[in-house]
Coordinates of C-alpha atoms in Angstrom, one line a residue:
M28 CA 41.6 32.3 29.0
S29 CA 40.4 29.8 31.3
S30 CA 39.2 26.3 29.7
P31 CA 35.8 24.4 31.4
P32 CA 36.3 22.2 32.9
G33 CA 34.8 19.4 30.9
V34 CA 37.4 20.6 28.3
F35 CA 39.9 21.0 30.1
F36 CA 39.4 17.5 31.1
L37 CA 39.8 15.7 27.6
R38 CA 42.9 17.8 27.1
C39 CA 44.4 16.4 29.9
L40 CA 43.4 12.9 28.8
V41 CA 44.4 13.3 25.5
I42 CA 48.0 14.3 27.2
V43 CA 47.8 11.1 29.1
A44 CA 47.0 9.3 26.5
L45 CA 49.8 10.6 24.1
A46 CA 52.1 10.2 26.9
S47 CA 51.0 6.0 26.9
H48 CA 51.0 6.3 22.9
A49 CA 54.4 7.4 22.7
E50 CA 55.7 4.3 25.0
G51 CA 53.7 2.0 22.2
E52 CA 51.2 0.7 25.1
M53 CA 47.8 2.6 24.3
Y54 CA 45.1 1.6 21.9
T55 CA 43.4 4.7 22.3
S56 CA 43.7 6.8 19.1
L57 CA 40.5 8.0 18.0
Q58 CA 41.3 6.1 14.2
N59 CA 42.0 2.8 16.2
V60 CA 38.8 3.4 18.5
K61 CA 36.7 3.7 15.3
Q62 CA 38.4 0.9 13.7
A63 CA 37.9 -1.3 16.4
I64 CA 34.0 -0.7 16.7
N65 CA 33.6 -1.5 13.2
V66 CA 35.3 -4.8 13.8
E67 CA 32.7 -5.3 16.4
R68 CA 29.8 -4.2 14.5
K69 CA 31.2 -6.9 11.8
L70 CA 31.8 -9.7 14.6
I71 CA 27.8 -9.3 16.3
E72 CA 26.5 -10.1 12.8
Y73 CA 28.8 -12.9 12.7
L74 CA 27.6 -13.9 16.4
R75 CA 23.8 -13.1 15.0
T76 CA 24.1 -15.8 12.2
Y77 CA 25.7 -18.2 14.8
I78 CA 22.8 -17.9 17.0
D79 CA 20.1 -18.0 14.5
S80 CA 21.9 -21.7 13.2
E81 CA 22.0 -22.7 17.1
L82 CA 18.2 -21.8 17.4
E83 CA 17.6 -24.1 14.6
R84 CA 19.5 -26.9 15.7
L85 CA 17.9 -27.0 19.1
E86 CA 15.0 -26.8 17.7
D87 CA 15.2 -30.0 16.1
I88 CA 16.7 -31.4 19.2
K89 CA 13.6 -30.1 20.9
R90 CA 11.0 -31.6 18.4
F91 CA 13.0 -35.1 18.5
Y92 CA 12.6 -34.9 22.6
A93 CA 9.3 -34.2 22.6
K94 CA 8.7 -36.9 20.1
V95 CA 9.9 -39.7 22.4
S96 CA 8.9 -38.3 25.8
D97 CA 5.1 -38.2 24.0
L98 CA 5.7 -41.7 22.9
H99 CA 6.7 -42.8 26.9
T100 CA 3.6 -41.0 28.2
I101 CA 1.2 -42.3 25.9
L102 CA 1.8 -45.4 23.6
Y103 CA 4.5 -47.2 26.0
K104 CA 2.2 -46.7 29.6
G105 CA 0.1 -49.8 28.7
P106 CA 1.2 -53.2 29.5
A107 CA 3.7 -54.9 27.2
A108 CA 3.4 -51.9 24.8
A109 CA 6.8 -52.2 23.3
T110 CA 6.7 -55.8 22.3
A111 CA 2.6 -56.7 21.5
N112 CA 3.0 -54.2 17.7
P113 CA 5.8 -55.7 15.7
L114 CA 5.6 -51.8 14.5
V115 CA 6.3 -50.4 17.9
A116 CA 9.1 -52.5 18.4
F117 CA 10.7 -52.0 15.0
T118 CA 10.7 -48.0 15.5
L119 CA 12.1 -47.9 19.1
I120 CA 14.9 -50.4 18.2
K121 CA 15.4 -48.1 15.2
R122 CA 15.8 -44.9 17.7
L123 CA 17.7 -46.5 19.9
H124 CA 20.0 -48.0 17.0
S125 CA 20.5 -45.0 14.9
E126 CA 18.4 -41.9 15.8
W127 CA 19.9 -41.3 19.2
L128 CA 23.4 -41.7 17.7
N129 CA 23.1 -39.4 14.9
V130 CA 21.6 -36.6 17.3
I131 CA 24.3 -37.2 20.0
H132 CA 27.3 -37.1 17.3
S133 CA 25.5 -34.5 15.5
N134 CA 28.3 -32.5 13.7
E135 CA 26.1 -29.7 13.3
A136 CA 27.2 -28.0 16.5
Q137 CA 30.7 -28.1 15.3
E138 CA 30.4 -26.9 11.9
N139 CA 28.4 -23.8 13.7
I140 CA 31.0 -22.6 15.9
Q141 CA 33.6 -23.4 13.2
T142 CA 32.0 -21.0 11.0
L143 CA 31.8 -18.3 13.5
R144 CA 35.6 -18.8 14.4
S145 CA 36.3 -18.4 10.4
K146 CA 34.9 -15.4 10.3
Y147 CA 36.7 -14.3 13.8
E148 CA 40.1 -15.2 12.4
E149 CA 39.4 -13.1 9.2
E150 CA 39.0 -9.8 11.4
E151 CA 42.0 -10.7 13.7
A152 CA 44.4 -8.6 11.9
D153 CA 42.4 -5.8 12.6
L154 CA 41.3 -6.9 16.6
P155 CA 43.6 -4.7 19.4
K156 CA 47.2 -7.3 20.3
V157 CA 47.5 -8.1 24.4
E158 CA 50.0 -5.1 24.3
D159 CA 47.3 -2.5 23.6
L160 CA 44.8 -3.9 26.4
R161 CA 47.8 -3.7 28.9
G162 CA 48.3 -0.1 27.4
A163 CA 45.1 0.9 28.0
A164 CA 44.7 -0.3 31.4
K165 CA 47.5 1.8 32.1
G166 CA 46.1 4.3 30.7
L167 CA 43.0 3.9 32.7
M168 CA 45.7 3.8 36.1
R169 CA 47.2 6.9 34.7
L170 CA 44.3 8.7 34.4
Q171 CA 43.3 7.8 37.7
D172 CA 46.5 9.2 39.2
V173 CA 46.1 12.4 37.2
Y174 CA 42.9 13.4 38.7
S175 CA 42.9 11.8 41.8
L176 CA 40.1 9.7 40.8
Q177 CA 38.3 7.2 42.9
V178 CA 38.2 3.9 41.5
S179 CA 34.8 3.2 43.1
S180 CA 33.5 6.1 40.9
L181 CA 35.5 5.0 38.1
V182 CA 34.2 1.4 38.1
K183 CA 30.4 3.0 37.8
G184 CA 31.4 5.4 34.7
R185 CA 31.5 8.4 36.6
F186 CA 34.9 10.4 37.0
Q187 CA 34.7 11.6 40.6
R188 CA 37.4 12.4 42.9
I189 CA 36.9 13.3 47.0
T190 CA 38.0 17.2 47.7
N191 CA 37.6 18.9 51.2
G192 CA 35.6 15.8 52.2
G193 CA 33.1 15.6 49.4
V194 CA 32.5 13.8 46.2
I195 CA 33.2 16.3 43.0
D196 CA 32.4 15.5 39.0
V197 CA 35.7 16.2 37.4
C198 CA 33.7 15.3 34.5
S199 CA 30.8 14.0 33.1
P200 CA 30.9 12.4 29.6
A201 CA 27.5 12.5 27.5
V202 CA 28.4 8.6 27.2
S203 CA 29.8 6.0 30.0
V204 CA 29.7 3.0 30.4
S205 CA 30.0 0.8 33.8
L206 CA 32.9 -1.8 34.4
S207 CA 32.3 -5.4 35.4
G208 CA 34.3 -7.5 37.7
D209 CA 35.9 -9.0 35.2
D210 CA 37.1 -5.6 33.6
C211 CA 38.7 -4.8 36.8
F212 CA 40.4 -7.9 36.9
L213 CA 42.0 -7.2 34.5
V214 CA 43.6 -3.7 35.2
G215 CA 44.3 -4.9 38.8
K216 CA 46.3 -8.1 37.0
V217 CA 48.3 -5.6 34.6
A218 CA 49.2 -3.4 38.0
Y219 CA 50.0 -6.9 40.0
E220 CA 52.1 -8.1 37.5
Q221 CA 54.2 -5.0 37.2
E222 CA 54.6 -5.6 41.0
D223 CA 52.4 -2.1 41.3
Y224 CA 50.3 -3.0 44.4
Y225 CA 49.5 0.5 45.1
H226 CA 46.9 0.2 41.9
S227 CA 46.6 -3.6 41.9
V228 CA 45.0 -3.5 45.5
Q229 CA 42.2 -0.7 44.6
W230 CA 41.4 -2.2 41.3
L231 CA 41.3 -6.0 42.9
E232 CA 39.2 -4.5 45.6
E233 CA 36.3 -3.5 43.0
S234 CA 36.8 -6.7 41.1
V235 CA 35.9 -9.0 43.9
R236 CA 33.3 -6.7 45.4
L237 CA 31.6 -7.2 42.1
F238 CA 32.2 -10.6 41.4
R239 CA 30.8 -11.3 44.9
G240 CA 27.6 -9.4 43.8
A241 CA 27.5 -11.8 40.9
G242 CA 27.2 -14.4 43.1
G243 CA 30.3 -15.3 41.8
Q244 CA 28.7 -16.4 38.8
W245 CA 31.2 -17.3 35.7
S246 CA 30.4 -16.0 32.0
P247 CA 31.7 -17.3 29.1
E248 CA 33.4 -14.1 27.9
N249 CA 35.4 -13.1 31.1
E250 CA 38.9 -13.9 31.8
G251 CA 38.7 -13.6 35.6
T252 CA 36.8 -15.5 38.2
L253 CA 35.8 -14.5 41.7
E254 CA 39.1 -17.1 42.5
D255 CA 41.2 -15.5 40.9
A256 CA 40.4 -12.2 42.1
L257 CA 41.0 -13.3 45.4
D258 CA 44.2 -15.3 44.6
H259 CA 45.9 -12.2 43.4
L260 CA 44.2 -9.6 45.8
A261 CA 45.6 -11.3 48.6
F262 CA 49.1 -11.6 47.5
S263 CA 48.8 -7.7 46.8
H264 CA 48.0 -7.0 50.4
F265 CA 50.5 -9.4 52.1
K266 CA 52.9 -7.5 49.5
T267 CA 51.4 -4.3 51.3
G268 CA 52.3 -5.4 55.0
N269 CA 48.5 -6.4 55.4
V270 CA 48.9 -9.8 56.2
S271 CA 46.1 -10.0 58.2
Y272 CA 43.6 -9.2 55.3
A273 CA 45.5 -11.5 53.0
L274 CA 45.0 -14.5 55.5
N275 CA 41.4 -13.9 55.9
L276 CA 41.3 -13.2 51.6
S277 CA 43.2 -16.5 51.3
H278 CA 40.9 -18.3 53.5
E279 CA 38.0 -17.2 51.4
L280 CA 39.8 -18.0 48.1
L281 CA 40.0 -21.6 50.0
H282 CA 36.2 -22.2 50.7
H283 CA 35.8 -22.0 47.0
D284 CA 38.9 -24.4 46.3
P285 CA 39.9 -25.7 49.3
M286 CA 42.4 -28.7 47.7
N287 CA 44.5 -25.5 46.2
G288 CA 47.9 -26.6 48.0
R289 CA 49.6 -23.2 46.8
V290 CA 47.0 -21.0 48.8
L291 CA 47.4 -23.6 51.5
Q292 CA 50.9 -23.0 51.4
N293 CA 50.3 -19.2 51.6
V294 CA 47.5 -19.6 54.8
E295 CA 49.8 -21.3 57.0
K296 CA 52.8 -18.5 55.8
Y297 CA 50.4 -15.9 56.7
E298 CA 49.5 -17.7 60.2
K299 CA 53.3 -17.9 61.0
L300 CA 54.1 -14.5 60.5
L301 CA 51.3 -12.9 62.7
G302 CA 51.9 -15.7 65.2
S303 CA 55.6 -14.2 65.2
A304 CA 55.2 -10.7 65.0
G305 CA 52.0 -9.9 66.9
P306 CA 49.5 -7.3 65.7
S307 CA 50.6 -5.9 62.6
R308 CA 49.9 -2.5 61.5
E309 CA 48.7 -2.0 57.7
R310 CA 51.0 -0.2 55.5
S311 CA 49.3 2.7 53.4
L312 CA 49.1 2.2 50.1
R313 CA 52.3 4.1 48.3
R314 CA 51.9 5.3 44.5
P315 CA 54.9 3.7 42.9
G316 CA 57.9 5.8 41.3
S317 CA 57.8 5.9 37.5
S318 CA 60.1 6.1 34.9
Y319 CA 58.3 8.8 33.4
L320 CA 58.0 10.6 36.8
R321 CA 58.9 14.0 35.7
T322 CA 56.8 14.6 33.0
R323 CA 54.2 12.8 35.3
D324 CA 54.1 15.3 37.6
T325 CA 54.1 18.1 34.9
Y326 CA 50.9 16.3 33.7
E327 CA 49.2 16.1 36.7
R328 CA 50.1 19.8 37.8
L329 CA 48.6 21.3 34.6
C330 CA 45.5 18.9 35.1
L331 CA 45.0 19.6 38.7
T332 CA 44.9 23.1 38.8
K333 CA 42.7 23.4 35.5
G334 CA 45.2 26.7 34.4
S335 CA 44.9 28.4 31.2
Q336 CA 46.4 27.0 27.9

């Protein structure tokens, strides 16, 4: 009996996840995901408490700012205002000697962030490890391969591939999320570190596009930046033989970081290669081999044909 496409997709997703889990790489079992959700709910509460404490602290600082600003706008405007009245002079000297000092050197901000860190550390044992994160990234790339999925669609939360020149939905989950430039950077970086430039180029291209779309703006939760993505993407293209594009990306990177000596050396190397070799042909990206090649092919034939169980 044939399975509906969506059900079959989920079955194959489980197969890919189990293959990864067997290698100790995946953090995708249902129990682990539920545990991670519960841990993040706690972290959200801790962060809410921290924000409330910081807002109270900032309100105190705003009140002090308003008091001092009003004095300079109203009281100190007249001639010799600070010296004509000894009470005015006293309060001015007191503020400059101690009040400003207390505001600038307040430990409240440090205490607030330390409380948040302590709460985070209480949950740290239940958080995913770096190998879990890397495994999840590898799992995405395997899913991409199994279904010949478009990375540009995955980034938008869609599971699509090109078939006979048209885009088709492999599956439409009830709940999905789009990926950020930093999300794509991490997946691309995992591939890059494995010297898997077939995948790193695709994911880093999306990372650069999204970072550019955000104006290169950095967010505190991000691991990567536009500069990081450009750096990794340029070298990935160089390793695939696309030297001219590697050079263009390196020039863009130097626009953001003109004193980067390593990138300057790369630019010089790329220019020499292009000058000595003449016009180069871009090599097509080829999917790398795998230690699980035989089982991989079996999974892909099973999933792509949507056969019966």
